[in-house]
XYZ file of C-alpha atoms in Angstrom:
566
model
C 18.998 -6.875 -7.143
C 21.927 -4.784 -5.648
C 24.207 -6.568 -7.992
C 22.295 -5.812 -11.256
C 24.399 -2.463 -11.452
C 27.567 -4.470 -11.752
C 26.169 -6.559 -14.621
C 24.132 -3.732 -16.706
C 27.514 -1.600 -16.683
C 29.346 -4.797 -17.903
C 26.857 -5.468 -20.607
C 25.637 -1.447 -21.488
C 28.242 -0.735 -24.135
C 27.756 -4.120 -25.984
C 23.962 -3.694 -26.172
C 21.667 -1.365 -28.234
C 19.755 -0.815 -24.996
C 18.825 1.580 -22.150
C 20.269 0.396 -18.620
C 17.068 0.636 -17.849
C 15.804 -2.195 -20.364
C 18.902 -4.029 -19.636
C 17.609 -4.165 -15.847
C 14.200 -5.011 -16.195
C 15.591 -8.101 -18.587
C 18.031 -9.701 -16.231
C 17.202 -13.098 -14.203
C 18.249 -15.198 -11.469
C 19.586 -18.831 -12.932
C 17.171 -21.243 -11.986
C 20.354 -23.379 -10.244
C 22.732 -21.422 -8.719
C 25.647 -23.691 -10.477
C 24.946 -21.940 -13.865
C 25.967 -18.549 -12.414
C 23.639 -15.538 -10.124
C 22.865 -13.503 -12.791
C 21.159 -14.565 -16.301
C 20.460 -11.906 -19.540
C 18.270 -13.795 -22.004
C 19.014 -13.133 -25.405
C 16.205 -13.729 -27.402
C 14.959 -10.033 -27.851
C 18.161 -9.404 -29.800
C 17.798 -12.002 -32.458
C 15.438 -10.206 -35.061
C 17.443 -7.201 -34.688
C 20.829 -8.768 -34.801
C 19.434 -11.593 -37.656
C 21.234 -14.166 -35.388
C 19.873 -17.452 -32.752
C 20.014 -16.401 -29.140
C 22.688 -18.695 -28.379
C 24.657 -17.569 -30.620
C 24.325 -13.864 -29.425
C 25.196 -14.983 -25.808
C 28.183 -17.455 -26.792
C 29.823 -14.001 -29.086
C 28.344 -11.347 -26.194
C 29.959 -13.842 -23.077
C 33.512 -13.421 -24.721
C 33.253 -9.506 -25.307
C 32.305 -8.129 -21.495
C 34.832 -6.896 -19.501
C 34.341 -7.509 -16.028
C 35.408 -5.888 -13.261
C 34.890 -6.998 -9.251
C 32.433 -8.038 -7.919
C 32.024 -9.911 -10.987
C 34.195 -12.797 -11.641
C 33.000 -14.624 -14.834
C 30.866 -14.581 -17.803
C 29.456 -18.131 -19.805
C 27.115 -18.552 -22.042
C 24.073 -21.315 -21.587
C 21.662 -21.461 -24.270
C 20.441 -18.353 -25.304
C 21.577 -16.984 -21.527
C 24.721 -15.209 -20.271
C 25.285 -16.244 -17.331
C 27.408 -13.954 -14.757
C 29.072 -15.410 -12.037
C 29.895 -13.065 -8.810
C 33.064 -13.367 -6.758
C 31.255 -14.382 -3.621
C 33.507 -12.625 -1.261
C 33.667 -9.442 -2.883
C 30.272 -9.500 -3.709
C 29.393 -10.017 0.145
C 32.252 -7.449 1.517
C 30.011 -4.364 -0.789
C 26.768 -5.413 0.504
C 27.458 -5.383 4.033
C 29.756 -2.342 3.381
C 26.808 -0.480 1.575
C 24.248 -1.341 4.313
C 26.151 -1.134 7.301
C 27.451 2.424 6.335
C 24.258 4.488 5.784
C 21.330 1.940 7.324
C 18.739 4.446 7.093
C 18.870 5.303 3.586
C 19.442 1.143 2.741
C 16.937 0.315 -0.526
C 15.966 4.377 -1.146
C 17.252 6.799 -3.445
C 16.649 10.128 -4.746
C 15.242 9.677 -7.839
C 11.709 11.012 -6.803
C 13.468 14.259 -5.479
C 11.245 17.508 -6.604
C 8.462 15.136 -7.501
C 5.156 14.940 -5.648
C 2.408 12.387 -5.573
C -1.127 12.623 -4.587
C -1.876 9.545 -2.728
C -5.715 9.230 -2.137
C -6.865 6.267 0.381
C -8.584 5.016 2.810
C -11.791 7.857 2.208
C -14.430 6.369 4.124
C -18.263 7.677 4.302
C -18.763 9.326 8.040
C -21.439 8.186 9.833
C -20.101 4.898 10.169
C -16.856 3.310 11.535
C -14.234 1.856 9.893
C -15.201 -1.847 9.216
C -13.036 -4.054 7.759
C -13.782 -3.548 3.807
C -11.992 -0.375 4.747
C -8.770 -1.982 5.248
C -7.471 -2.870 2.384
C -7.674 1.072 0.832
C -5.734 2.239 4.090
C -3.209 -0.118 4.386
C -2.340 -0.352 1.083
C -2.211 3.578 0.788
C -0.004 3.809 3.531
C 2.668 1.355 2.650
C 2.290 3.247 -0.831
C 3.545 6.296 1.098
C 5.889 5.252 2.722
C 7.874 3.946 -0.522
C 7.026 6.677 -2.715
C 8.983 8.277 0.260
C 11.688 6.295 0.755
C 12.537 6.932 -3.340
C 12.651 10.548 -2.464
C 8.835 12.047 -3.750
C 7.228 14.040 -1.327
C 4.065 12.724 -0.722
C 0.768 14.493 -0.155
C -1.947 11.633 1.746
C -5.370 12.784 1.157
C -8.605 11.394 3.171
C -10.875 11.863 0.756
C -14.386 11.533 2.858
C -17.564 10.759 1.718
C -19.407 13.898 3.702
C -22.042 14.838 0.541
C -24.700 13.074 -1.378
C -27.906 12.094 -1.018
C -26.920 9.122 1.611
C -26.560 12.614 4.261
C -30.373 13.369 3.008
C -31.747 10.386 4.565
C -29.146 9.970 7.526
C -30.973 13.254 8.368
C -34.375 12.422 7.412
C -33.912 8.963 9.426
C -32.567 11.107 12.513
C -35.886 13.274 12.488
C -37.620 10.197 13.049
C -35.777 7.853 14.785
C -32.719 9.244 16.356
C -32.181 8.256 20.468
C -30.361 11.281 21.932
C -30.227 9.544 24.525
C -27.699 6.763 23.055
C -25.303 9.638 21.455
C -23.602 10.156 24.647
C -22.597 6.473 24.902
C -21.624 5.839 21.344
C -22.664 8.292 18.745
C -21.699 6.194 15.427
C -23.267 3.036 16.683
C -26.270 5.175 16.836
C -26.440 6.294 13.211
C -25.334 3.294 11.767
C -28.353 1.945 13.570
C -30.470 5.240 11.804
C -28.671 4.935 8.769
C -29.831 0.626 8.502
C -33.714 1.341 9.766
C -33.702 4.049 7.140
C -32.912 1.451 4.000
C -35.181 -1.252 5.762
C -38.379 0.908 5.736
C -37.981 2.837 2.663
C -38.258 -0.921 0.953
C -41.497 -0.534 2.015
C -42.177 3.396 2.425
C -40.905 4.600 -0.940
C -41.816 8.309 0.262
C -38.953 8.269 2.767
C -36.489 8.070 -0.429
C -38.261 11.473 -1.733
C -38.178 12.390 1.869
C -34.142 11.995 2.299
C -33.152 13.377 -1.201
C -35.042 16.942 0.021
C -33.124 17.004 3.093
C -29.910 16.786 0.679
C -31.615 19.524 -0.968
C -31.673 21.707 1.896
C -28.114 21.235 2.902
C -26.758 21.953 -0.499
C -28.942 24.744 -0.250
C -27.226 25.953 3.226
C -30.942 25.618 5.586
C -29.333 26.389 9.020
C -30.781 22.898 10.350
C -29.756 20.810 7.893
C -26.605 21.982 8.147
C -26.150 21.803 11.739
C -26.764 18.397 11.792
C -24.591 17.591 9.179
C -21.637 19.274 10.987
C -22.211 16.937 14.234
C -22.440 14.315 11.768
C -19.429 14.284 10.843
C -17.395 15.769 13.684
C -18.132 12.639 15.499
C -17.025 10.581 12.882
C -13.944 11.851 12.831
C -13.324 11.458 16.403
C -14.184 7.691 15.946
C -11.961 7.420 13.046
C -8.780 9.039 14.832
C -9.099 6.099 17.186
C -8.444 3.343 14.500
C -6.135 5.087 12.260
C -3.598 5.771 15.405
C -3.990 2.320 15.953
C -2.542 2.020 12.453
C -0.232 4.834 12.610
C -2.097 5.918 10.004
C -1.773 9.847 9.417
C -2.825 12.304 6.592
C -2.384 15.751 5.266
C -5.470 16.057 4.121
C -9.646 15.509 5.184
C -10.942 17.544 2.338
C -13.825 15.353 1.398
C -16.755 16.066 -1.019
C -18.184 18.691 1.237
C -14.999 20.621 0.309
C -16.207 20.840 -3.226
C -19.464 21.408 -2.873
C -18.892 25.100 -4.197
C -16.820 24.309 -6.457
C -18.390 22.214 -8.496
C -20.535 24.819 -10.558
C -17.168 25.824 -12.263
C -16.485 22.332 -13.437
C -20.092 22.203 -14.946
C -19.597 25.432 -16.242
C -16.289 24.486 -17.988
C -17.526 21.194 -19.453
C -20.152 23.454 -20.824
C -17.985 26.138 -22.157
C -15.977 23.480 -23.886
C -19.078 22.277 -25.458
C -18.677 18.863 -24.014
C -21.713 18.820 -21.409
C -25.105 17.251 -23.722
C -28.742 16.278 -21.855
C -30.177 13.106 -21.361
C -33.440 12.127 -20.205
C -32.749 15.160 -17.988
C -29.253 15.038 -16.958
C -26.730 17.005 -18.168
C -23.848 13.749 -19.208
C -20.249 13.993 -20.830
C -20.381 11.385 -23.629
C -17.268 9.455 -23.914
C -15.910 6.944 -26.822
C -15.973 3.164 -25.680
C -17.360 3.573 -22.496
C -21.343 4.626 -20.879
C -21.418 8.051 -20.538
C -20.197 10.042 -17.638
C -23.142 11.707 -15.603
C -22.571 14.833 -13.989
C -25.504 16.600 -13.227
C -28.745 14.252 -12.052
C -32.319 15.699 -13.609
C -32.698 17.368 -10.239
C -29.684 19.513 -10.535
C -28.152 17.606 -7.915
C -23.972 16.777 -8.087
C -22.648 12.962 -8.917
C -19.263 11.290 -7.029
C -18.288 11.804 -10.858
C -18.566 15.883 -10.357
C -17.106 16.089 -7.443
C -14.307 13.918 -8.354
C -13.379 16.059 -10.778
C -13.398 18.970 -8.766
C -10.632 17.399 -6.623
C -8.662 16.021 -9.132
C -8.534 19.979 -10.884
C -8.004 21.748 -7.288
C -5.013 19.195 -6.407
C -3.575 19.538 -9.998
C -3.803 23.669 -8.567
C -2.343 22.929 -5.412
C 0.466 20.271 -5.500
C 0.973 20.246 -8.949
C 1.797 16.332 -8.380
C 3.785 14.278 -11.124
C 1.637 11.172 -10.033
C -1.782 10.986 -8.530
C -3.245 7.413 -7.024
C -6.294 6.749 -6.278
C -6.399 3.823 -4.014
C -10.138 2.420 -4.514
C -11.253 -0.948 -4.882
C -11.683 -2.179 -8.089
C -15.049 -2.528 -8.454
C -15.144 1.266 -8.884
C -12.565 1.161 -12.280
C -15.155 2.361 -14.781
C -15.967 5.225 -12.323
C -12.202 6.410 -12.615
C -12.504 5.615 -16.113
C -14.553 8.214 -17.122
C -13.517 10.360 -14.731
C -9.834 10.343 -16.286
C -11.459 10.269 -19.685
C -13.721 13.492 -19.155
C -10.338 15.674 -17.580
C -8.902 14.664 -21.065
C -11.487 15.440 -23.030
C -11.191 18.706 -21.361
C -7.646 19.151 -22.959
C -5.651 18.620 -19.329
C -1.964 17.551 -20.146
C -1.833 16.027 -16.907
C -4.833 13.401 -17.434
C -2.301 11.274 -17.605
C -0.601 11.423 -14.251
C -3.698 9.583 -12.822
C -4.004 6.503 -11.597
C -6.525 4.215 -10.067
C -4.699 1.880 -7.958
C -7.621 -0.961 -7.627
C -7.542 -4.129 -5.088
C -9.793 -7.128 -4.848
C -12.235 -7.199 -2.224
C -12.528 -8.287 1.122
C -15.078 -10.662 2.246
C -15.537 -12.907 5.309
C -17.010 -16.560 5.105
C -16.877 -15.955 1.552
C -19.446 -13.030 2.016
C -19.250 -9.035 0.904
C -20.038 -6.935 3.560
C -22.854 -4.053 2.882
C -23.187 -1.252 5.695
C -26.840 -1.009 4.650
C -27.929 -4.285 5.176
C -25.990 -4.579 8.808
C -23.457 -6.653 7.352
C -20.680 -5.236 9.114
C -17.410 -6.068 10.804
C -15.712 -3.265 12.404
C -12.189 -2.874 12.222
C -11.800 -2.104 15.661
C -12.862 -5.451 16.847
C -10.826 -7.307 13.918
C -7.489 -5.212 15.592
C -8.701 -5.938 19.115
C -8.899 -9.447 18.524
C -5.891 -9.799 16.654
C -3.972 -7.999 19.670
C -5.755 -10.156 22.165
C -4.453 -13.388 20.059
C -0.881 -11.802 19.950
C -0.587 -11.043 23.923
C -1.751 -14.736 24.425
C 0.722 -16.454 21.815
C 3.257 -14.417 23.903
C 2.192 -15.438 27.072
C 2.880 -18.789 25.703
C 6.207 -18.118 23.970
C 7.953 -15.557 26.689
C 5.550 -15.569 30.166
C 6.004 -12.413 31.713
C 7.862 -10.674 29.454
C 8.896 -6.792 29.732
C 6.040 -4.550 27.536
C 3.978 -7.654 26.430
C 1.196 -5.408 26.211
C 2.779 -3.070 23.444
C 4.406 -5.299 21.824
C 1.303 -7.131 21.543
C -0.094 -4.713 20.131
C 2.496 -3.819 17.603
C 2.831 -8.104 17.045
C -1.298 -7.834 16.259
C -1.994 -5.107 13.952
C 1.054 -5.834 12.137
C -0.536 -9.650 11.381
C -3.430 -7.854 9.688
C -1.544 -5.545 7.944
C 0.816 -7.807 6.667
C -1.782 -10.334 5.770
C -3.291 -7.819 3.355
C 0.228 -6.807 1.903
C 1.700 -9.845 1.330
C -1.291 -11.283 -1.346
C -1.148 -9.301 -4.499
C -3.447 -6.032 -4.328
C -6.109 -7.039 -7.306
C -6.827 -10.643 -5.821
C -9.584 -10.671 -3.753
C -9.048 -11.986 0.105
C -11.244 -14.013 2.216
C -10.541 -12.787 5.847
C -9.508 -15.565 8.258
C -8.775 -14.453 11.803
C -7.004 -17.300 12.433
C -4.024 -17.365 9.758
C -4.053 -13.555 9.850
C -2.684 -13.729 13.174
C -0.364 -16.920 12.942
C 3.364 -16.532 14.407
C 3.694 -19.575 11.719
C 4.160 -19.343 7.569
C 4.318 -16.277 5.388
C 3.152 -13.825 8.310
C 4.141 -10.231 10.024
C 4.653 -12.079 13.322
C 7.162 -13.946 11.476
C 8.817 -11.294 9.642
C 8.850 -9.271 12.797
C 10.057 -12.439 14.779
C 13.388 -12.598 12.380
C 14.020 -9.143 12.873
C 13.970 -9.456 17.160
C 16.041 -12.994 16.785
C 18.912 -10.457 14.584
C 18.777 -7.618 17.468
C 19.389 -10.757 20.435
C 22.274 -12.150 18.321
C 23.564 -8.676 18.461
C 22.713 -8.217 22.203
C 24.307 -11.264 23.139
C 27.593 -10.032 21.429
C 27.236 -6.486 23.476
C 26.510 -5.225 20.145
C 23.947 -2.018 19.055
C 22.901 -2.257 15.774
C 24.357 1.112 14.679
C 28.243 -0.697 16.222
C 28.607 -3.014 13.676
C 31.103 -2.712 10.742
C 31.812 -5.122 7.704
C 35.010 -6.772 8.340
C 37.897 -5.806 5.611
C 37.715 -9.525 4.697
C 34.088 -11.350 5.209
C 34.326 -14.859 5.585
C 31.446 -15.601 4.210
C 32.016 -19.038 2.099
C 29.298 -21.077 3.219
C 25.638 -21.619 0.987
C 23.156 -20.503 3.743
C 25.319 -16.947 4.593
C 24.777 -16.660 -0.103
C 21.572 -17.175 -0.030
C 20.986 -14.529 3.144
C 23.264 -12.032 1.462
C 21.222 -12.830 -1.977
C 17.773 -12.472 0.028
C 19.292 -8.922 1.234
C 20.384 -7.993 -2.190
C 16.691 -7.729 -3.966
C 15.731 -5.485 -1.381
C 16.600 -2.377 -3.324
C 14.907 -3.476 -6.322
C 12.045 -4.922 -4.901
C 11.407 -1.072 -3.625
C 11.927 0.490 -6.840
C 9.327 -2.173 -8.536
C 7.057 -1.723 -6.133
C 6.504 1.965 -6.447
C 6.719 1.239 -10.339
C 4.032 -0.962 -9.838
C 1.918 0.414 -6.745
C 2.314 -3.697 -5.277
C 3.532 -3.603 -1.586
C 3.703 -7.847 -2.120
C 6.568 -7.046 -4.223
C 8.315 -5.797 -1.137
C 6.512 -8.122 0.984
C 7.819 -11.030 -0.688
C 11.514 -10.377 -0.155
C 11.033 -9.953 3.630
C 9.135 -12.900 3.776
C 12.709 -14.788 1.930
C 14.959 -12.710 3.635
C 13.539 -13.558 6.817
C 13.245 -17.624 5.725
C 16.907 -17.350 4.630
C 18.219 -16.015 7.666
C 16.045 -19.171 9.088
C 18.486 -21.598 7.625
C 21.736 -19.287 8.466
C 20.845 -19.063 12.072
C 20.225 -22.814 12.537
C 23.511 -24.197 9.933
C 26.054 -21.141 10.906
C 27.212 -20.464 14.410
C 27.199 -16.924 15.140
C 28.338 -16.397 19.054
C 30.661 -18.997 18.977
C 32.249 -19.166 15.693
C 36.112 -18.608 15.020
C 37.119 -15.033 15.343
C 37.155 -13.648 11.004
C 34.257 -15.600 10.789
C 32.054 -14.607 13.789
C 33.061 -10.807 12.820
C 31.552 -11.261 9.261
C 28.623 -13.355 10.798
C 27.954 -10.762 13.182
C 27.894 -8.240 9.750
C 25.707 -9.674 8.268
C 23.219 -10.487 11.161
C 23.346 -6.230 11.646
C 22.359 -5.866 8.117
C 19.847 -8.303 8.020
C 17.873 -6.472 10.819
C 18.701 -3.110 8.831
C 16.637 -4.872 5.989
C 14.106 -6.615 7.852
C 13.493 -3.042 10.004
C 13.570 -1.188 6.745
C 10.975 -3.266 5.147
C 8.438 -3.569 7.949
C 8.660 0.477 8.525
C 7.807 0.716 4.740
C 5.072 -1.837 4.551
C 3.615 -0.273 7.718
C 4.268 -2.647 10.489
C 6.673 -1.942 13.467
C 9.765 -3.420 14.138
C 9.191 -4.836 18.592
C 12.340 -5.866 20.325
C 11.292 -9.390 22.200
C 13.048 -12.271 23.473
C 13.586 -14.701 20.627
C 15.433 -17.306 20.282
């Protein structure tokens, strides 16, 4: 909360804590009549041999407070601050109004980079919807990592090696329709790649078939490696489409293929270090409390385990990064696992700068979807439909209104992003069209609706947003314009917590009150055609709630569309 600073430098020099453990301790009262801010006292009573209240009644009567706090009590084992409302409101607006484009960052990632690994599909098929989740999530990731100051290094990690490649080729040689690559190349293989996996239930020589083919393009045969190059070249032009549609952009495609030759070195390191045994075969890294990691299969062949490492060693080379996500679902954790575990076993210091960010999966109807088995909704369609719902809902709302069209389409894909970011990454989501799209409830369309009713307010008043100033004295008495301004003022916070935590809902949540508070303001506080002091502070704060709202959508990934709202 942007008033937190006020009460950890009142309560620092009393306390034998950090300000840092003195922030992550302090509440919100559960009724604003006991005060806004609440410091619980109970971790201080084994150390200070005394009963929380008592600590709060003694610490309540020692602070010295200085503006915008006005008051100090104790309740229970609480100390309760109380903020001079009008101050309180005048440094808010002041501090967001001034420098709006810097409102909830800070600087304290500066000379600090992060890896941030998503989205990493396998080419040779499109981006379906259990692709989502990764991208989104690593993008709104970026952004905030950002916004604190890190530079951030986005890596599209693609799956363009393994075996899978084998039998895409071996199924090609057989089956492939030349014919139908003109038209739509991906649709194509995806239908190779799902024949393939349908016969070799039956023909188990096609599986011998497609892992020499593999063996022929790690071995550099001219053909094999032709085809693999087309391969993937056109699945990169069919994944440009979709990620523009997300403004989704990255610094980096080097994919497994990019560490094909340099995967001998890791081998040869684990075995230099003594840490590479054989099994049934396979050369494995045994690891304590886990199943051992495999990195060579009994046919010499490379594992997603070897080549992981590879990357993780080259970008610990390259960027030398203080943090490095991986943004995989979570069904993949005891992959990472041993991954991170084999780096340290290798002596790396900076094992422990990685991180697999995991997420629940996505399913529709209750179902997982499985590429293989033909299971597959595209993404394309699911942002096509949602854009297609979005222009109609404004048809409905604003007929013939200026740029429906784009701001359809910003309206649409921001629903699906936003109904991924606003559930909390690990749960698992059951994708429903329907509410994804909704103008109603905890939505983007909402969100984004609250920011375009802030921008009218100010076009009505001949107002641009970058014109407005907080008044010298706010008037800003009333409960609704509080609990706006106390919306606003966990915006900050809410940033810093969600980097801390790699959880966009974090930020997600605030918009989502922000946006609900400003709900309440707008219907119970005249803006237009209040009394002069007061319309000039209403007007304030209406600028620095779209500041917020704008803010937090550009963060989470979802644009900000002027429309008429009322």
């Amino acid at each position: 909360m942007f008033f937190h600073d006020y009460a950890i430098q009142a309560l620092a020099p009393h306390l034998p804590l950090s300000p840092g453990a003195i922030g992550a301790l302090l509440e919100t009262p559960p009724d604003r009549v006991l005060g806004d801010i609440a410091f619980p006292c109970y971790g201080l009573a084994q150390k200070w041999r005394k009963a929380p209240a008592s600590i709060a009644t003694e610490l309540a009567t020692k602070l010295d407070l200085t503006s915008p706090l006005a008051g100090a009590t104790a309740v229970g084992p609480y100390v309760n601050l109380r903020l001079d409302r009008p101050a309180a409101g005048k440094l808010l607006l002041e501090h967001v109004l001034a420098k709006p484009d810097a409102w909830g960052g800070s600087g304290e990632g500066e000379g600090c980079t992060v890896c941030i690994d998503f989205c990493s599909p396998n080419v040779a098929r499109p981006l379906h919807l259990g692709h989502l989740r990764s991208t989104v999530i690593g993008k709104a990731l970026s952004r905030l990592y950002a916004t604190l100051g890190y530079r951030v290094v986005r890596i599209n990690f693609l799956g363009d090696w393994g075996t899978q490649f084998g039998k895409l080729i071996a199924g090609w040689k057989r089956w492939g329709d030349q014919s139908k690559v003109q038209d739509d190349p991906i649709a194509e293989l995806v239908r190779v790649y799902v024949r393939f996996h349908a016969e070799a239930k039956t023909a188990p020589a096609l599986e011998a078939e497609g892992r020499a083919w593999f063996k022929r393009l790690e071995a550099g045969d001219r053909e094999a490696r032709a085809l693999w190059e087309w391969i993937r070249e056109q699945s990169l032009a069919g994944f440009a489409k979709t990620l523009t549609l997300l403004d989704v952009e990255f610094d980096s495609y080097a994919g497994e293929a990019f560490y094909h030759d340099k995967n001998q070195a890791v081998v040869d390191l684990l075995e230099a270090r003594g840490l590479l045994v054989e099994s049934e075969g396979a050369k494995v890294v045994e690891l304590e409390g886990m199943p051992p990691c495999l990195i060579l299969k009994s046919d010499g062949a490379t594992l997603y385990e070897t080549r992981d490492i590879a990357a993780a060693m080259h970008r610990q080379a390259t960027y030398r990064p203080a943090r490095s996500l991986y943004v995989v679902d979570s069904g993949q954790s005891l992959h990472f696992r041993q991954v991170f575990a084999v780096i340290e076993r290798l002596g790396e210091p900076w094992a422990g700068n990685l991180e697999h960010v995991g997420f629940g999966v996505m399913r529709v109807g209750g179902k997982r979807l499985r590429t293989r088995a033909g299971e597959v909704v595209y993404l394309d369609d699911v942002l096509a439909q949602a854009i297609a719902l979005a222009r109609e809902e404004l048809e409905l709302r604003s007929p013939g209104m200026d740029g429906a069209e784009e701001i359809a389409r910003s309206i649409g894909v921001g629903a699906v992003i936003f109904n991924d970011l606003r559930q909390h990454r690990l749960h698992d989501i059951d994708f429903d069209p329907d509410e994804a799209i909704s103008f109603d409830g905890e939505t983007g369309p909402y969100v984004q609706y609250a920011h375009a009713r802030c921008r009218n307010v100010l076009r009505r008043a001949g107002l641009a947003p970058g014109e407005v100033e907080a008044p010298a004295d706010p008037v800003l008495a009333g409960e609704p314009e509080w609990a706006l301004l106390s919306a606003m003022a966990a915006f900050p916070a809410a940033v810093q917590t969600a980097v801390r935590r790699n959880e966009p809902h974090v930020l997600a949540r605030v918009l989502l009150d922000t946006a609900k508070a400003l709900s309440r303001f707008y219907h119970d506080c005249p803006v237009l055609k209040a009394g002069e002091g007061a319309r000039q502070a209403r007007l304030a704060l209406v600028a620095a709630t779209a500041v917020t709202l704008r803010r937090g959508l550009w963060m989470l990934g979802l644009e900000a569309p002027l429309m008429r709202a009322d």
